Amino acid sequence: MKSGIPLKSVRTAVNKALARMPVVDIHTHLFDPAMGNLLLWGIDELITYHYLVAEVFRARPDMEYKSFFNLSKPRQADLVWDELFVRRSPVSEACRGVLTVLQALGLNSNAKSLAGLRRYFSGQTAQGYVDKVFKLAGVSRVYMTNDPLDPAERKVWERGFERDPRFRGVLRLDGVLMAWPQGCERLQAMGYGVDSSLSGQTMAEIRRFLREWCRRLEAGYMAVSLPPSFRYPDVTSSLTSLLIKAVLPVAKELDLPVAMMIGVKKLVNPVLGLAGDSVGKADIENLERLANDFRGNRFLVTCLARENMHELCVAARKFKNITPFGCWWFLNTPSLIREITAMRLELLGLSFIPQHSDARVLDQLIYKWNHSRAVIGGVLADKYEDLVRTGRRVTEADITRDLKLLFDGGRLR
Ligand code: FIX
Ligand code: ZN
């Protein structure tokens, strides 16, 4: 019988095991490198990330939105670097993230300008850089966010390309579900016989759309982001009908989970673009009703409001078909990852997916996972130390087994 790890060595053992554990990143906005410029990478993309755009306007409240967005991307990056990284200490999580990436690449975190850093990135190729970043981040595969209603992306899928198995498809449905009947016109343009009345014929065509694109993407799941006002059932909303007559039946048929990302208020400040979205508390009772009514469906759920994360844990204790995942967006900060992960371990044991990166720029995988590993490793070590204090024997094999449960993407294909 393998002897257990002594209490004083537990923390080291956990962090070593987590550093060795390749993670499956179940939600990103990255694209297979074969999809060309859809995959964002490099210093200018890193510095103009919408998280930093929101912060630069706080640093420069005098600056007109137009005057920033009219700049070219490199000029925007120069301004953000100067304001957030040179003229003050880059203490925010998004700023620290950039420095973690530079350090991992052996680059200068104290550079006064981006010129030197740009030389490094101009020497990289997308394919080579994917290999390097996945290795540095300890990531084995990522799930993309694919939207066939986006003409630029659809063109690439229709042209076809050799898939990189590390980039898995996900059918994102906001364009269909959240913008009906605009979604209707776009589906018509793709050749689906739908009409805005949500007739039986329309539902059949939407199910055809879902099947065809889940197959083309080899989708690991379908996903939608929902506002805090999400209601189920809501006979007045097209969303409820589309969910119960199209999405959930097809998801069950294809044995695919449906990811629900709940609590985003889109474009509260539209001039900020992607940086203009906000958060609101949702009523988790609606999710409980949906999980209850559709027990044959699997739901991957994350909430944007801190307050909702506790309710989500409890809802998952009541409905085994709910899997909480990730510390999404405004919750993806060390203090909140720590709080949420501890709460989940204490209420759900190991039956959740602790984190996703939401990376929009390839390089971000390095810091999002470096930072999350450090925090989640710390919380896990607390839990294992508590176990050892009870006399429970904890071995390295136990820890590795448990980490696989948490980080290998659950039952996703
Ligand atoms: O809906 C989503 O997938 C969100 O993650 C994004 O819309 C958001 O812009 C983001 O990048 C959050 O990290
Ligand atoms: Zn996202």
JSON list of N, CA and C in Angstrom, two decimals, residues 16 27 30 34-35 65 68 106 109 115 175 185 205 212 227 251 257 270 277 323 332 367:
[
{"chain": "A", "resi": 16, "resn": "LYS", "atom": "N", "xyz": [2.80, 20.48, -8.21]},
{"chain": "A", "resi": 16, "resn": "LYS", "atom": "CA", "xyz": [3.59, 19.73, -9.21]},
{"chain": "A", "resi": 16, "resn": "LYS", "atom": "C", "xyz": [2.65, 18.95, -10.14]},
{"chain": "A", "resi": 27, "resn": "HIS", "atom": "N", "xyz": [-13.81, 26.57, -23.28]},
{"chain": "A", "resi": 27, "resn": "HIS", "atom": "CA", "xyz": [-14.41, 27.73, -23.94]},
{"chain": "A", "resi": 27, "resn": "HIS", "atom": "C", "xyz": [-13.36, 28.79, -24.26]},
{"chain": "A", "resi": 30, "resn": "LEU", "atom": "N", "xyz": [-10.73, 31.20, -29.79]},
{"chain": "A", "resi": 30, "resn": "LEU", "atom": "CA", "xyz": [-9.60, 30.94, -30.68]},
{"chain": "A", "resi": 30, "resn": "LEU", "atom": "C", "xyz": [-10.08, 30.11, -31.86]},
{"chain": "A", "resi": 34, "resn": "ALA", "atom": "N", "xyz": [-5.61, 26.87, -39.32]},
{"chain": "A", "resi": 34, "resn": "ALA", "atom": "CA", "xyz": [-5.95, 26.73, -40.74]},
{"chain": "A", "resi": 34, "resn": "ALA", "atom": "C", "xyz": [-7.05, 27.70, -41.15]},
{"chain": "A", "resi": 35, "resn": "MET", "atom": "N", "xyz": [-7.68, 28.33, -40.16]},
{"chain": "A", "resi": 35, "resn": "MET", "atom": "CA", "xyz": [-8.75, 29.30, -40.48]},
{"chain": "A", "resi": 35, "resn": "MET", "atom": "C", "xyz": [-8.19, 30.71, -40.65]},
{"chain": "A", "resi": 65, "resn": "TYR", "atom": "N", "xyz": [-13.75, 58.50, -27.29]},
{"chain": "A", "resi": 65, "resn": "TYR", "atom": "CA", "xyz": [-13.78, 57.12, -27.78]},
{"chain": "A", "resi": 65, "resn": "TYR", "atom": "C", "xyz": [-13.33, 57.08, -29.24]},
{"chain": "A", "resi": 68, "resn": "PHE", "atom": "N", "xyz": [-9.65, 57.13, -30.14]},
{"chain": "A", "resi": 68, "resn": "PHE", "atom": "CA", "xyz": [-8.92, 55.87, -29.91]},
{"chain": "A", "resi": 68, "resn": "PHE", "atom": "C", "xyz": [-9.25, 54.85, -31.01]},
{"chain": "A", "resi": 106, "resn": "GLY", "atom": "N", "xyz": [10.26, 34.93, -22.51]},
{"chain": "A", "resi": 106, "resn": "GLY", "atom": "CA", "xyz": [11.62, 35.45, -22.32]},
{"chain": "A", "resi": 106, "resn": "GLY", "atom": "C", "xyz": [11.78, 36.86, -22.85]},
{"chain": "A", "resi": 109, "resn": "SER", "atom": "N", "xyz": [9.49, 42.61, -19.79]},
{"chain": "A", "resi": 109, "resn": "SER", "atom": "CA", "xyz": [8.24, 43.15, -19.21]},
{"chain": "A", "resi": 109, "resn": "SER", "atom": "C", "xyz": [8.38, 44.62, -18.87]},
{"chain": "A", "resi": 115, "resn": "ALA", "atom": "N", "xyz": [8.17, 48.40, -29.73]},
{"chain": "A", "resi": 115, "resn": "ALA", "atom": "CA", "xyz": [8.97, 48.17, -30.96]},
{"chain": "A", "resi": 115, "resn": "ALA", "atom": "C", "xyz": [9.76, 46.87, -30.88]},
{"chain": "A", "resi": 175, "resn": "GLY", "atom": "N", "xyz": [-26.65, 34.10, -32.37]},
{"chain": "A", "resi": 175, "resn": "GLY", "atom": "CA", "xyz": [-27.18, 34.75, -33.59]},
{"chain": "A", "resi": 175, "resn": "GLY", "atom": "C", "xyz": [-28.55, 34.21, -33.97]},
{"chain": "A", "resi": 185, "resn": "GLU", "atom": "N", "xyz": [-33.67, 35.83, -41.05]},
{"chain": "A", "resi": 185, "resn": "GLU", "atom": "CA", "xyz": [-33.18, 36.30, -42.36]},
{"chain": "A", "resi": 185, "resn": "GLU", "atom": "C", "xyz": [-31.82, 35.68, -42.69]},
{"chain": "A", "resi": 205, "resn": "GLU", "atom": "N", "xyz": [-36.68, 23.11, -40.01]},
{"chain": "A", "resi": 205, "resn": "GLU", "atom": "CA", "xyz": [-35.53, 23.64, -40.74]},
{"chain": "A", "resi": 205, "resn": "GLU", "atom": "C", "xyz": [-34.42, 24.07, -39.77]},
{"chain": "A", "resi": 212, "resn": "GLU", "atom": "N", "xyz": [-26.81, 19.79, -39.24]},
{"chain": "A", "resi": 212, "resn": "GLU", "atom": "CA", "xyz": [-25.80, 19.93, -40.31]},
{"chain": "A", "resi": 212, "resn": "GLU", "atom": "C", "xyz": [-24.54, 20.61, -39.78]},
{"chain": "A", "resi": 227, "resn": "PRO", "atom": "N", "xyz": [-29.02, 36.82, -21.26]},
{"chain": "A", "resi": 227, "resn": "PRO", "atom": "CA", "xyz": [-29.05, 37.99, -20.38]},
{"chain": "A", "resi": 227, "resn": "PRO", "atom": "C", "xyz": [-29.54, 37.63, -18.98]},
{"chain": "A", "resi": 251, "resn": "ALA", "atom": "N", "xyz": [-29.91, 18.42, -29.44]},
{"chain": "A", "resi": 251, "resn": "ALA", "atom": "CA", "xyz": [-28.79, 18.16, -28.53]},
{"chain": "A", "resi": 251, "resn": "ALA", "atom": "C", "xyz": [-28.91, 16.75, -27.93]},
{"chain": "A", "resi": 257, "resn": "PRO", "atom": "N", "xyz": [-23.93, 18.24, -25.00]},
{"chain": "A", "resi": 257, "resn": "PRO", "atom": "CA", "xyz": [-24.36, 19.17, -23.97]},
{"chain": "A", "resi": 257, "resn": "PRO", "atom": "C", "xyz": [-24.74, 20.52, -24.58]},
{"chain": "A", "resi": 270, "resn": "PRO", "atom": "N", "xyz": [-22.39, 51.09, -25.82]},
{"chain": "A", "resi": 270, "resn": "PRO", "atom": "CA", "xyz": [-22.13, 50.58, -27.18]},
{"chain": "A", "resi": 270, "resn": "PRO", "atom": "C", "xyz": [-20.84, 51.10, -27.82]},
{"chain": "A", "resi": 277, "resn": "ASP", "atom": "N", "xyz": [-19.93, 45.41, -22.85]},
{"chain": "A", "resi": 277, "resn": "ASP", "atom": "CA", "xyz": [-20.89, 44.52, -22.20]},
{"chain": "A", "resi": 277, "resn": "ASP", "atom": "C", "xyz": [-20.76, 44.60, -20.68]},
{"chain": "A", "resi": 323, "resn": "THR", "atom": "N", "xyz": [-23.74, 20.91, -15.07]},
{"chain": "A", "resi": 323, "resn": "THR", "atom": "CA", "xyz": [-22.32, 20.93, -14.72]},
{"chain": "A", "resi": 323, "resn": "THR", "atom": "C", "xyz": [-21.84, 22.38, -14.71]},
{"chain": "A", "resi": 332, "resn": "ASN", "atom": "N", "xyz": [-13.06, 36.16, -13.74]},
{"chain": "A", "resi": 332, "resn": "ASN", "atom": "CA", "xyz": [-11.78, 35.50, -14.00]},
{"chain": "A", "resi": 332, "resn": "ASN", "atom": "C", "xyz": [-10.63, 36.31, -13.40]},
{"chain": "A", "resi": 367, "resn": "TYR", "atom": "N", "xyz": [-1.17, 33.04, -19.93]},
{"chain": "A", "resi": 367, "resn": "TYR", "atom": "CA", "xyz": [-1.40, 33.66, -18.62]},
{"chain": "A", "resi": 367, "resn": "TYR", "atom": "C", "xyz": [-2.69, 33.19, -17.97]}
]
